[in-house]
Amino acid sequence: QAQLLQSGAEVKEPGASVKVSCTPSGYTFTTYLLQWVRQAPGQGLEWMGIINPNGGSTNYAPKFQGRFSLTADPPTSTVYMQLSSLRSEDTAVYYCATKGDVEFWGQGTLVTVSS
Amino acid sequence: DIQMTQSPSSLSASVGDRVTITCRASQGIRDKLNWYQERPGKAPKRLIYDASRLQSGVPSRFSGSGSGTEFTLTVSSLQPEDFATYYCLQHSAYPYTFGQGTKLEIK
């Protein structure tokens, strides 16, 4: 059964960077685009960006331009989300999800930004 | 960016009721709209994609309609497990954007 497995929870200080991984299994790595969505405590869903694992092309929401990046590593079939210059408002659960007629989601990764 | 205006922001209803949630796009998005159900502590679940296509495994009491700038999600007969928060997402143009959400509560 196809699924997305994300790395574990992170606690970071303000100004630091975080890197979250998303590893698909049960399907060919390059089959689906992978998008990232976050949800801050008590807030709505926020779309962050998307990557094509086949070639690595990306598109980011303007709000995150400059401190957000997505990369794909085909040898390990893993996609990475990196967010830098963290602030308290970045405390959220971060999800990766496929885009297409078939859509499934990772389990989410809680990133807590606190001094 | 395309703005998605979702209404109402909250809704109280009873088991068995029919409810409708609306999303309006700031510009035409054809049928590139999905609906999601979100429950606390769980990943969002896609219910409807491309405005009216029912995701496999989703009960048929959920339906979607619309095209262009106005879309609706209808639940024909609410069940206890349907009390959750619902979001629309436009995927017509980058950046994709979510509506603000509709919290469906038990009356």
XYZ file of N, CA and C in Angstrom:
666
model
N 0.842 -1.191 0.000
C 0.000 0.000 0.000
C 0.883 1.249 0.000
N 0.557 2.196 -0.868
C 1.357 3.409 -0.968
C 1.188 4.261 0.273
N 2.289 4.868 0.704
C 2.226 5.765 1.847
C 3.404 6.723 1.809
N 3.293 7.762 2.629
C 4.356 8.738 2.792
C 4.769 8.720 4.251
N 6.065 8.570 4.495
C 6.576 8.524 5.861
C 7.427 9.756 6.104
N 7.043 10.538 7.104
C 7.766 11.755 7.423
C 8.667 11.540 8.630
N 9.681 12.389 8.732
C 10.592 12.322 9.868
C 9.897 12.846 11.123
N 10.563 12.645 12.248
C 9.952 12.898 13.540
C 9.937 14.362 13.962
N 9.298 14.597 15.086
C 9.105 15.947 15.594
C 10.438 16.632 15.865
N 10.414 17.960 15.725
C 11.604 18.773 15.903
C 11.288 19.938 16.842
N 12.282 20.306 17.643
C 12.197 21.518 18.456
C 13.385 22.378 18.079
N 13.116 23.596 17.694
C 14.171 24.490 17.230
C 14.057 25.853 17.914
N 15.187 26.518 18.015
C 15.199 27.872 18.552
C 14.912 28.871 17.420
N 14.393 30.029 17.793
C 14.180 31.065 16.770
C 15.472 31.366 16.034
N 15.345 31.541 14.713
C 16.499 31.821 13.872
C 17.162 30.595 13.280
N 16.853 29.443 13.813
C 17.448 28.198 13.318
C 16.729 27.733 12.044
N 17.216 26.605 11.503
C 16.585 25.976 10.332
C 16.115 24.587 10.711
N 15.139 24.095 9.960
C 14.650 22.737 10.165
C 14.564 22.057 8.800
N 14.841 20.759 8.812
C 14.752 19.977 7.591
C 13.903 18.753 7.890
N 12.817 18.618 7.164
C 11.872 17.520 7.360
C 11.892 16.650 6.115
N 11.933 15.346 6.318
C 11.960 14.435 5.172
C 10.602 13.790 4.953
N 10.384 13.385 3.719
C 9.152 12.710 3.314
C 9.564 11.605 2.363
N 9.335 10.368 2.759
C 9.789 9.224 1.971
C 8.585 8.426 1.486
N 8.323 8.469 0.188
C 7.235 7.652 -0.357
C 7.614 6.175 -0.404
N 6.620 5.343 -0.265
C 6.828 3.918 -0.479
C 5.587 3.343 -1.129
N 5.784 2.218 -1.809
C 4.654 1.558 -2.449
C 4.325 2.080 -3.827
N 5.119 3.026 -4.324
C 4.932 3.485 -5.692
C 6.261 4.048 -6.182
N 6.363 4.219 -7.494
C 7.585 4.772 -8.072
C 7.735 6.233 -7.669
N 8.903 6.566 -7.151
C 9.197 7.878 -6.560
C 8.778 9.042 -7.442
N 8.969 8.891 -8.743
C 8.740 10.019 -9.654
C 7.305 10.098 -10.171
N 6.425 9.235 -9.657
C 5.069 9.183 -10.199
C 4.262 10.437 -9.891
N 4.365 10.946 -8.667
C 3.502 12.039 -8.226
C 4.312 13.258 -7.797
N 3.768 14.431 -8.094
C 4.279 15.636 -7.464
C 4.016 15.540 -5.968
N 4.878 16.203 -5.196
C 4.702 16.218 -3.743
C 4.549 17.656 -3.276
N 3.456 17.923 -2.564
C 3.206 19.262 -2.052
C 3.324 19.262 -0.537
N 3.541 20.463 0.009
C 3.685 20.621 1.447
C 2.648 21.609 1.957
N 2.047 21.239 3.060
C 0.979 22.009 3.691
C 1.295 22.062 5.179
N 1.003 23.178 5.809
C 1.206 23.234 7.245
C -0.059 23.714 7.947
N -0.124 23.400 9.233
C -1.234 23.834 10.062
C -0.707 24.244 11.414
N -0.757 25.537 11.688
C -0.367 26.054 12.992
C -1.468 25.743 14.000
N -1.127 25.716 15.280
C -2.136 25.401 16.303
C -3.356 26.304 16.215
N -4.517 25.703 16.107
C -5.757 26.461 16.065
C -6.006 27.226 14.776
N -5.155 27.018 13.790
C -5.264 27.756 12.533
C -5.684 26.834 11.387
N -5.884 27.447 10.206
C -6.284 26.678 9.044
C -5.110 26.058 8.317
N -5.426 25.421 7.211
C -4.406 24.793 6.379
C -3.752 25.849 5.491
N -2.442 25.700 5.307
C -1.689 26.675 4.526
C -0.817 25.927 3.519
N -1.002 26.205 2.251
C -0.214 25.565 1.196
C 1.127 26.259 1.079
N 2.213 25.469 1.053
C 3.546 26.047 1.078
C 4.276 25.928 -0.260
N 4.182 24.786 -0.902
C 4.933 24.613 -2.128
C 4.818 23.198 -2.655
N 5.444 22.972 -3.804
C 5.322 21.689 -4.479
C 6.600 21.396 -5.242
N 6.923 20.103 -5.362
C 8.104 19.690 -6.091
C 7.766 18.525 -7.001
N 8.398 18.526 -8.149
C 8.325 17.393 -9.049
C 9.577 16.554 -8.809
N 9.426 15.365 -8.202
C 10.606 14.548 -7.927
C 11.359 14.147 -9.198
N 10.691 14.213 -10.314
C 11.315 13.912 -11.598
C 11.920 15.200 -12.157
N 13.133 15.468 -11.789
C 13.797 16.674 -12.246
C 13.983 17.735 -11.188
N 13.139 17.735 -10.149
C 13.334 18.649 -9.025
C 12.748 20.038 -9.188
N 11.928 20.286 -10.221
C 11.355 21.629 -10.357
C 10.404 21.910 -9.206
N 10.362 23.173 -8.804
C 9.594 23.553 -7.625
C 8.744 24.792 -7.883
N 7.761 24.973 -7.012
C 6.977 26.206 -6.994
C 6.614 26.467 -5.546
N 6.885 27.698 -5.090
C 6.691 28.024 -3.678
C 5.661 29.138 -3.527
N 4.935 29.111 -2.429
C 4.068 30.241 -2.101
C 4.933 31.452 -1.807
N 4.557 32.625 -2.321
C 5.378 33.832 -2.130
C 5.698 34.127 -0.669
N 4.774 33.777 0.225
C 4.990 34.051 1.642
C 6.276 33.411 2.148
N 6.663 32.283 1.560
C 7.812 31.521 2.062
C 9.062 31.684 1.194
N 8.937 32.435 0.095
C 10.087 32.605 -0.798
C 11.275 33.156 -0.024
N 12.408 32.552 -0.291
C 13.638 33.037 0.319
C 14.084 32.258 1.534
N 13.157 31.616 2.241
C 13.577 30.844 3.406
C 13.009 29.428 3.390
N 12.442 29.027 2.268
C 11.805 27.718 2.146
C 12.364 27.034 0.909
N 12.692 25.771 1.043
C 13.152 25.059 -0.139
C 12.735 23.595 -0.073
N 12.485 23.044 -1.229
C 12.174 21.635 -1.391
C 13.219 21.012 -2.303
N 13.713 19.859 -1.904
C 14.671 19.145 -2.731
C 14.281 17.671 -2.793
N 14.636 17.042 -3.906
C 14.364 15.621 -4.094
C 15.672 14.881 -4.244
N 15.769 13.738 -3.598
C 16.956 12.900 -3.687
C 16.554 11.541 -4.247
N 16.585 11.365 -5.558
C 16.135 10.109 -6.161
C 16.848 8.855 -5.650
N 18.164 8.876 -5.403
C 18.797 7.631 -4.917
C 18.185 7.103 -3.629
N 17.701 8.005 -2.773
C 17.090 7.558 -1.516
C 15.566 7.682 -1.558
N 15.034 8.101 -2.704
C 13.578 8.288 -2.869
C 13.004 9.134 -1.733
N 13.657 10.238 -1.458
C 13.235 11.105 -0.356
C 13.130 12.541 -0.835
N 12.128 13.230 -0.341
C 11.970 14.668 -0.561
C 12.200 15.366 0.765
N 12.902 16.491 0.711
C 13.213 17.260 1.911
C 12.571 18.635 1.831
N 12.048 19.073 2.963
C 11.525 20.421 3.124
C 12.411 21.126 4.140
N 12.976 22.267 3.744
C 13.800 23.033 4.674
C 13.212 24.418 4.841
N 13.085 24.837 6.088
C 12.593 26.169 6.412
C 13.618 26.820 7.327
N 14.073 28.002 6.929
C 15.130 28.666 7.698
C 14.593 29.918 8.386
N 15.469 30.541 9.165
C 15.110 31.763 9.921
C 13.797 31.563 10.666
N 13.711 30.457 11.390
C 12.462 30.095 12.053
C 12.046 31.132 13.084
N 10.735 31.338 13.168
C 10.153 32.189 14.193
C 9.011 31.432 14.856
N 8.527 31.976 15.929
C 7.511 31.268 16.707
C 6.269 30.962 15.873
N 5.975 31.827 14.910
C 4.795 31.619 14.066
C 4.934 30.409 13.135
N 6.143 29.867 13.028
C 6.347 28.674 12.197
C 6.035 27.388 12.958
N 5.727 27.503 14.233
C 5.306 26.328 14.986
C 4.030 25.778 14.354
N 4.112 24.530 13.901
C 3.005 23.966 13.142
C 3.268 22.480 12.899
N 2.239 21.812 12.428
C 2.410 20.466 11.880
C 2.586 20.618 10.378
N 3.634 20.014 9.856
C 3.958 20.090 8.439
C 3.646 18.740 7.794
N 2.922 18.811 6.683
C 2.528 17.602 5.963
C 3.087 17.618 4.543
N 3.476 16.440 4.068
C 3.685 16.252 2.637
C 2.494 15.451 2.112
N 2.168 15.668 0.863
C 1.034 14.978 0.258
C 1.261 14.878 -1.239
N 0.817 13.781 -1.836
C 0.904 13.657 -3.292
C -0.135 14.555 -3.932
N 0.091 14.883 -5.193
C -0.897 15.622 -5.963
C -1.250 14.795 -7.192
N -2.526 14.567 -7.368
C -2.970 13.820 -8.531
C -4.325 13.208 -8.284
N -4.761 12.362 -9.212
C -6.032 11.666 -9.026
C -5.998 10.828 -7.753
N -4.820 10.310 -7.444
C -4.614 9.619 -6.177
C -3.895 10.589 -5.253
N -4.418 10.757 -4.071
C -3.777 11.675 -3.134
C -3.675 11.018 -1.779
N -2.494 10.978 -1.223
C -2.344 10.519 0.150
C -1.338 11.400 0.859
N -1.437 11.367 2.188
C -0.734 12.298 3.036
C 0.217 11.568 3.974
N 1.306 12.260 4.317
C 2.149 11.778 5.391
C 1.450 11.955 6.728
N 2.084 11.449 7.763
C 1.467 11.481 9.091
C 1.619 12.844 9.763
N 2.424 13.720 9.178
C 2.651 15.033 9.752
C 3.875 15.058 10.645
N 4.544 16.190 10.664
C 5.717 16.406 11.518
C 5.507 17.695 12.289
N 5.507 17.593 13.605
C 5.364 18.777 14.441
C 6.708 19.474 14.562
N 6.732 20.735 14.173
C 7.918 21.568 14.366
C 7.553 22.645 15.382
N 8.287 22.663 16.471
C 8.057 23.639 17.536
C 9.230 24.602 17.558
N 8.921 25.881 17.477
C 9.957 26.912 17.520
C 9.813 27.644 18.844
N 10.826 27.465 19.691
C 10.745 28.042 21.026
C 12.135 28.231 21.591
N 12.296 29.315 22.337
C 13.573 29.561 22.991
C 13.581 28.920 24.386
N -2.142 36.192 -6.289
C -2.632 34.917 -5.780
C -4.159 34.876 -5.894
N -4.684 33.686 -6.075
C -6.136 33.508 -6.094
C -6.625 33.379 -4.649
N -7.568 34.224 -4.291
C -8.125 34.190 -2.943
C -9.364 33.297 -2.936
N -9.459 32.465 -1.907
C -10.606 31.578 -1.750
C -11.387 32.028 -0.523
N -12.641 32.400 -0.731
C -13.495 32.858 0.359
C -14.511 31.771 0.655
N -14.415 31.223 1.843
C -15.245 30.094 2.223
C -16.298 30.565 3.220
N -17.507 30.079 3.070
C -18.567 30.449 4.003
C -19.537 29.290 4.213
N -20.138 29.207 5.426
C -19.850 30.059 6.574
C -18.548 29.619 7.245
N -18.076 30.380 8.211
C -16.865 29.984 8.935
C -17.193 28.917 9.980
N -18.428 28.915 10.440
C -18.876 27.865 11.343
C -20.345 27.587 11.102
N -20.744 26.395 11.493
C -22.097 25.942 11.178
C -22.519 24.931 12.237
N -23.688 25.141 12.812
C -24.253 24.177 13.756
C -25.381 23.418 13.078
N -25.337 22.105 13.201
C -26.356 21.294 12.547
C -26.568 20.018 13.355
N -27.610 19.299 13.007
C -27.960 18.068 13.719
C -27.734 16.862 12.815
N -27.581 15.711 13.448
C -27.484 14.462 12.684
C -28.728 14.331 11.805
N -28.483 13.998 10.537
C -29.560 13.875 9.577
C -29.807 15.120 8.743
N -29.265 16.257 9.157
C -29.444 17.497 8.399
C -28.676 17.455 7.084
N -29.137 18.285 6.171
C -28.425 18.538 4.923
C -27.723 19.879 5.079
N -26.436 19.916 4.785
C -25.684 21.161 4.914
C -24.916 21.433 3.641
N -24.680 22.742 3.419
C -23.939 23.171 2.245
C -22.906 24.198 2.655
N -21.708 24.038 2.135
C -20.605 24.963 2.366
C -20.203 25.516 1.002
N -19.876 26.799 0.981
C -19.567 27.466 -0.281
C -18.147 28.000 -0.293
N -17.513 27.918 -1.454
C -16.219 28.558 -1.694
C -16.321 29.402 -2.946
N -15.834 30.638 -2.830
C -15.787 31.529 -3.992
C -14.342 31.878 -4.284
N -13.973 31.794 -5.545
C -12.625 32.119 -5.980
C -12.582 33.548 -6.509
N -11.459 34.222 -6.293
C -11.326 35.608 -6.723
C -11.190 35.736 -8.234
N -10.908 34.628 -8.905
C -10.911 34.577 -10.359
C -11.250 33.160 -10.782
N -11.563 32.995 -12.036
C -12.002 31.692 -12.505
C -10.936 30.620 -12.358
N -11.349 29.464 -11.857
C -10.412 28.362 -11.664
C -10.911 27.077 -12.342
N -11.801 27.251 -13.321
C -12.380 26.102 -14.016
C -12.993 25.154 -12.978
N -12.585 23.899 -12.991
C -13.084 22.949 -11.982
C -11.970 22.489 -11.055
N -10.929 23.274 -10.945
C -9.750 22.862 -10.172
C -9.919 23.205 -8.703
N -10.840 22.505 -8.064
C -11.124 22.730 -6.662
C -11.328 21.404 -5.947
N -10.662 21.294 -4.792
C -10.803 20.098 -3.947
C -11.458 20.488 -2.627
N -12.087 19.510 -1.993
C -12.647 19.685 -0.647
C -11.995 18.683 0.299
N -11.662 19.157 1.493
C -10.991 18.339 2.498
C -11.763 18.365 3.807
N -11.638 17.259 4.519
C -12.147 17.155 5.880
C -10.944 17.062 6.802
N -10.973 17.848 7.861
C -9.858 17.834 8.813
C -10.392 17.571 10.213
N -9.782 16.599 10.859
C -10.102 16.293 12.261
C -8.852 16.512 13.085
N -9.020 16.947 14.334
C -7.846 17.229 15.180
C -6.913 16.033 15.282
N -5.642 16.297 15.086
C -4.624 15.259 15.245
C -4.494 14.309 14.072
N -5.260 14.565 13.005
C -5.187 13.678 11.839
C -4.847 14.492 10.588
N -4.241 13.814 9.623
C -3.967 14.471 8.351
C -5.284 14.774 7.640
N -5.338 15.883 6.909
C -6.553 16.175 6.127
C -6.867 15.028 5.179
N -8.148 14.910 4.895
C -8.617 13.845 4.010
C -9.351 14.474 2.840
N -8.938 14.150 1.632
C -9.621 14.685 0.453
C -10.940 13.954 0.250
N -12.005 14.738 0.114
C -13.349 14.182 -0.103
C -13.755 14.258 -1.566
N -13.505 15.407 -2.148
C -13.924 15.718 -3.512
C -12.726 16.315 -4.243
N -12.499 15.914 -5.478
C -11.477 16.563 -6.273
C -12.067 17.007 -7.605
N -11.424 18.009 -8.180
C -11.904 18.588 -9.441
C -13.393 18.920 -9.367
N -13.744 19.574 -8.284
C -15.071 20.155 -8.029
C -16.172 19.152 -7.717
N -16.202 18.022 -8.428
C -17.372 17.150 -8.276
C -17.045 15.661 -8.236
N -15.769 15.314 -8.304
C -15.402 13.894 -8.329
C -15.232 13.378 -6.899
N -15.952 12.354 -6.565
C -15.910 11.795 -5.221
C -14.671 10.918 -5.075
N -13.879 11.213 -4.058
C -12.705 10.397 -3.780
C -13.156 8.972 -3.461
N -12.417 8.017 -3.962
C -12.713 6.627 -3.684
C -12.768 6.375 -2.178
N -13.803 5.703 -1.745
C -13.943 5.367 -0.333
C -14.719 6.382 0.485
N -15.019 7.527 -0.110
C -15.771 8.570 0.606
C -17.270 8.295 0.423
N -18.042 8.391 1.502
C -19.483 8.099 1.385
C -20.182 8.991 0.380
N -21.179 8.441 -0.258
C -21.887 9.166 -1.320
C -22.756 10.304 -0.805
N -22.896 10.444 0.517
C -23.646 11.591 1.051
C -22.882 12.902 0.839
N -21.590 12.799 0.515
C -20.792 13.983 0.180
C -20.874 14.211 -1.326
N -21.093 15.467 -1.717
C -21.076 15.795 -3.134
C -20.563 17.216 -3.326
N -19.996 17.456 -4.482
C -19.478 18.769 -4.809
C -19.999 19.226 -6.153
N -20.119 20.533 -6.292
C -20.557 21.087 -7.567
C -19.924 22.454 -7.765
N -20.058 22.949 -8.983
C -19.571 24.281 -9.291
C -18.502 24.284 -10.358
N -18.254 25.470 -10.841
C -17.228 25.681 -11.851
C -16.992 27.176 -11.954
N -15.768 27.542 -12.355
C -15.484 28.966 -12.499
C -15.082 29.606 -11.184
N -16.025 30.275 -10.536
C -15.691 30.968 -9.298
C -16.526 30.544 -8.090
N -17.561 29.770 -8.286
C -18.417 29.410 -7.153
C -18.599 27.900 -7.061
N -18.379 27.404 -5.846
C -18.376 25.959 -5.611
C -19.098 25.645 -4.311
N -19.688 24.457 -4.272
C -20.355 24.041 -3.052
C -20.003 22.608 -2.707
N -19.939 22.364 -1.403
C -19.833 21.016 -0.849
C -21.132 20.774 -0.099
N -21.791 19.675 -0.400
C -23.039 19.333 0.266
C -22.908 17.993 0.953
N -23.397 17.938 2.175
C -23.525 16.663 2.886
C -25.019 16.419 3.015
N -25.499 15.343 2.426
C -26.945 15.173 2.283
C -27.628 14.795 3.592
N -26.953 14.041 4.430
C -27.552 13.615 5.697
C -26.412 13.420 6.692
N -26.222 14.405 7.538
C -25.066 14.398 8.435
C -25.046 13.176 9.348
N -23.859 12.606 9.463
C -23.615 11.521 10.407
C -22.702 12.026 11.516
N -22.683 11.352 12.653
C -21.869 11.850 13.782
C -20.398 12.062 13.417
N -19.867 11.220 12.537
C -18.447 11.330 12.201
C -18.162 12.492 11.240
N -19.206 13.171 10.758
C -19.003 14.273 9.819
C -18.722 15.601 10.514
N -18.859 15.639 11.821
C -18.613 16.895 12.529
C -17.112 17.095 12.622
N -16.637 18.059 11.839
C -15.214 18.277 11.603
C -15.075 19.656 10.958
N -13.864 19.960 10.510
C -13.629 21.210 9.787
C -13.362 20.892 8.321
N -13.929 21.699 7.446
C -13.843 21.482 6.014
C -13.144 22.646 5.339
N -12.314 22.307 4.357
C -11.558 23.312 3.615
C -11.698 23.056 2.111
N -11.706 24.156 1.371
C -11.559 24.041 -0.077
C -10.118 24.415 -0.434
N -9.668 23.916 -1.559
C -8.332 24.220 -2.074
C -8.423 24.402 -3.576
N -7.938 25.555 -4.059
C -7.868 25.719 -5.508
C -6.500 25.246 -5.978
N -6.496 24.452 -7.048
C -5.244 23.987 -7.637
C -5.221 24.300 -9.117
N -5.758 25.465 -9.452
C -5.744 25.924 -10.835
C -4.457 26.649 -11.164
N -3.922 27.417 -10.218
C -2.723 28.217 -10.466
C -1.907 28.298 -9.195
N -0.587 28.342 -9.377
C 0.307 28.516 -8.226
C 0.300 29.978 -7.795
N 0.402 30.234 -6.483
C 0.374 29.232 -5.411
C -1.036 28.719 -5.179
N -1.148 27.435 -4.924
C -2.448 26.907 -4.534
C -2.872 27.599 -3.236
N -4.167 27.725 -3.018
C -4.650 28.417 -1.835
C -5.877 27.719 -1.254
N -5.893 27.670 0.072
C -7.010 27.092 0.807
C -8.014 28.179 1.190
N -9.261 27.779 1.342
C -10.221 28.627 2.018
C -9.907 28.661 3.504
N -10.635 29.506 4.233
C -10.331 29.714 5.650
C -10.855 28.582 6.529
N -11.712 27.751 5.990
C -12.240 26.626 6.740
C -13.650 26.874 7.257
N -14.401 25.788 7.386
C -15.748 25.815 7.973
C -15.800 24.756 9.058
N -16.048 25.194 10.285
C -16.145 24.250 11.391
C -17.602 23.824 11.536
N -17.839 22.549 11.370
C -19.188 21.996 11.455
C -19.363 21.378 12.833
N -20.288 21.950 13.590
C -20.479 21.528 14.979
C -21.865 20.944 15.176
N -21.964 20.126 16.204
C -23.253 19.511 16.530
C -24.136 20.530 17.243
N -25.383 20.633 16.777
C -26.331 21.543 17.419
C -26.859 20.890 18.700
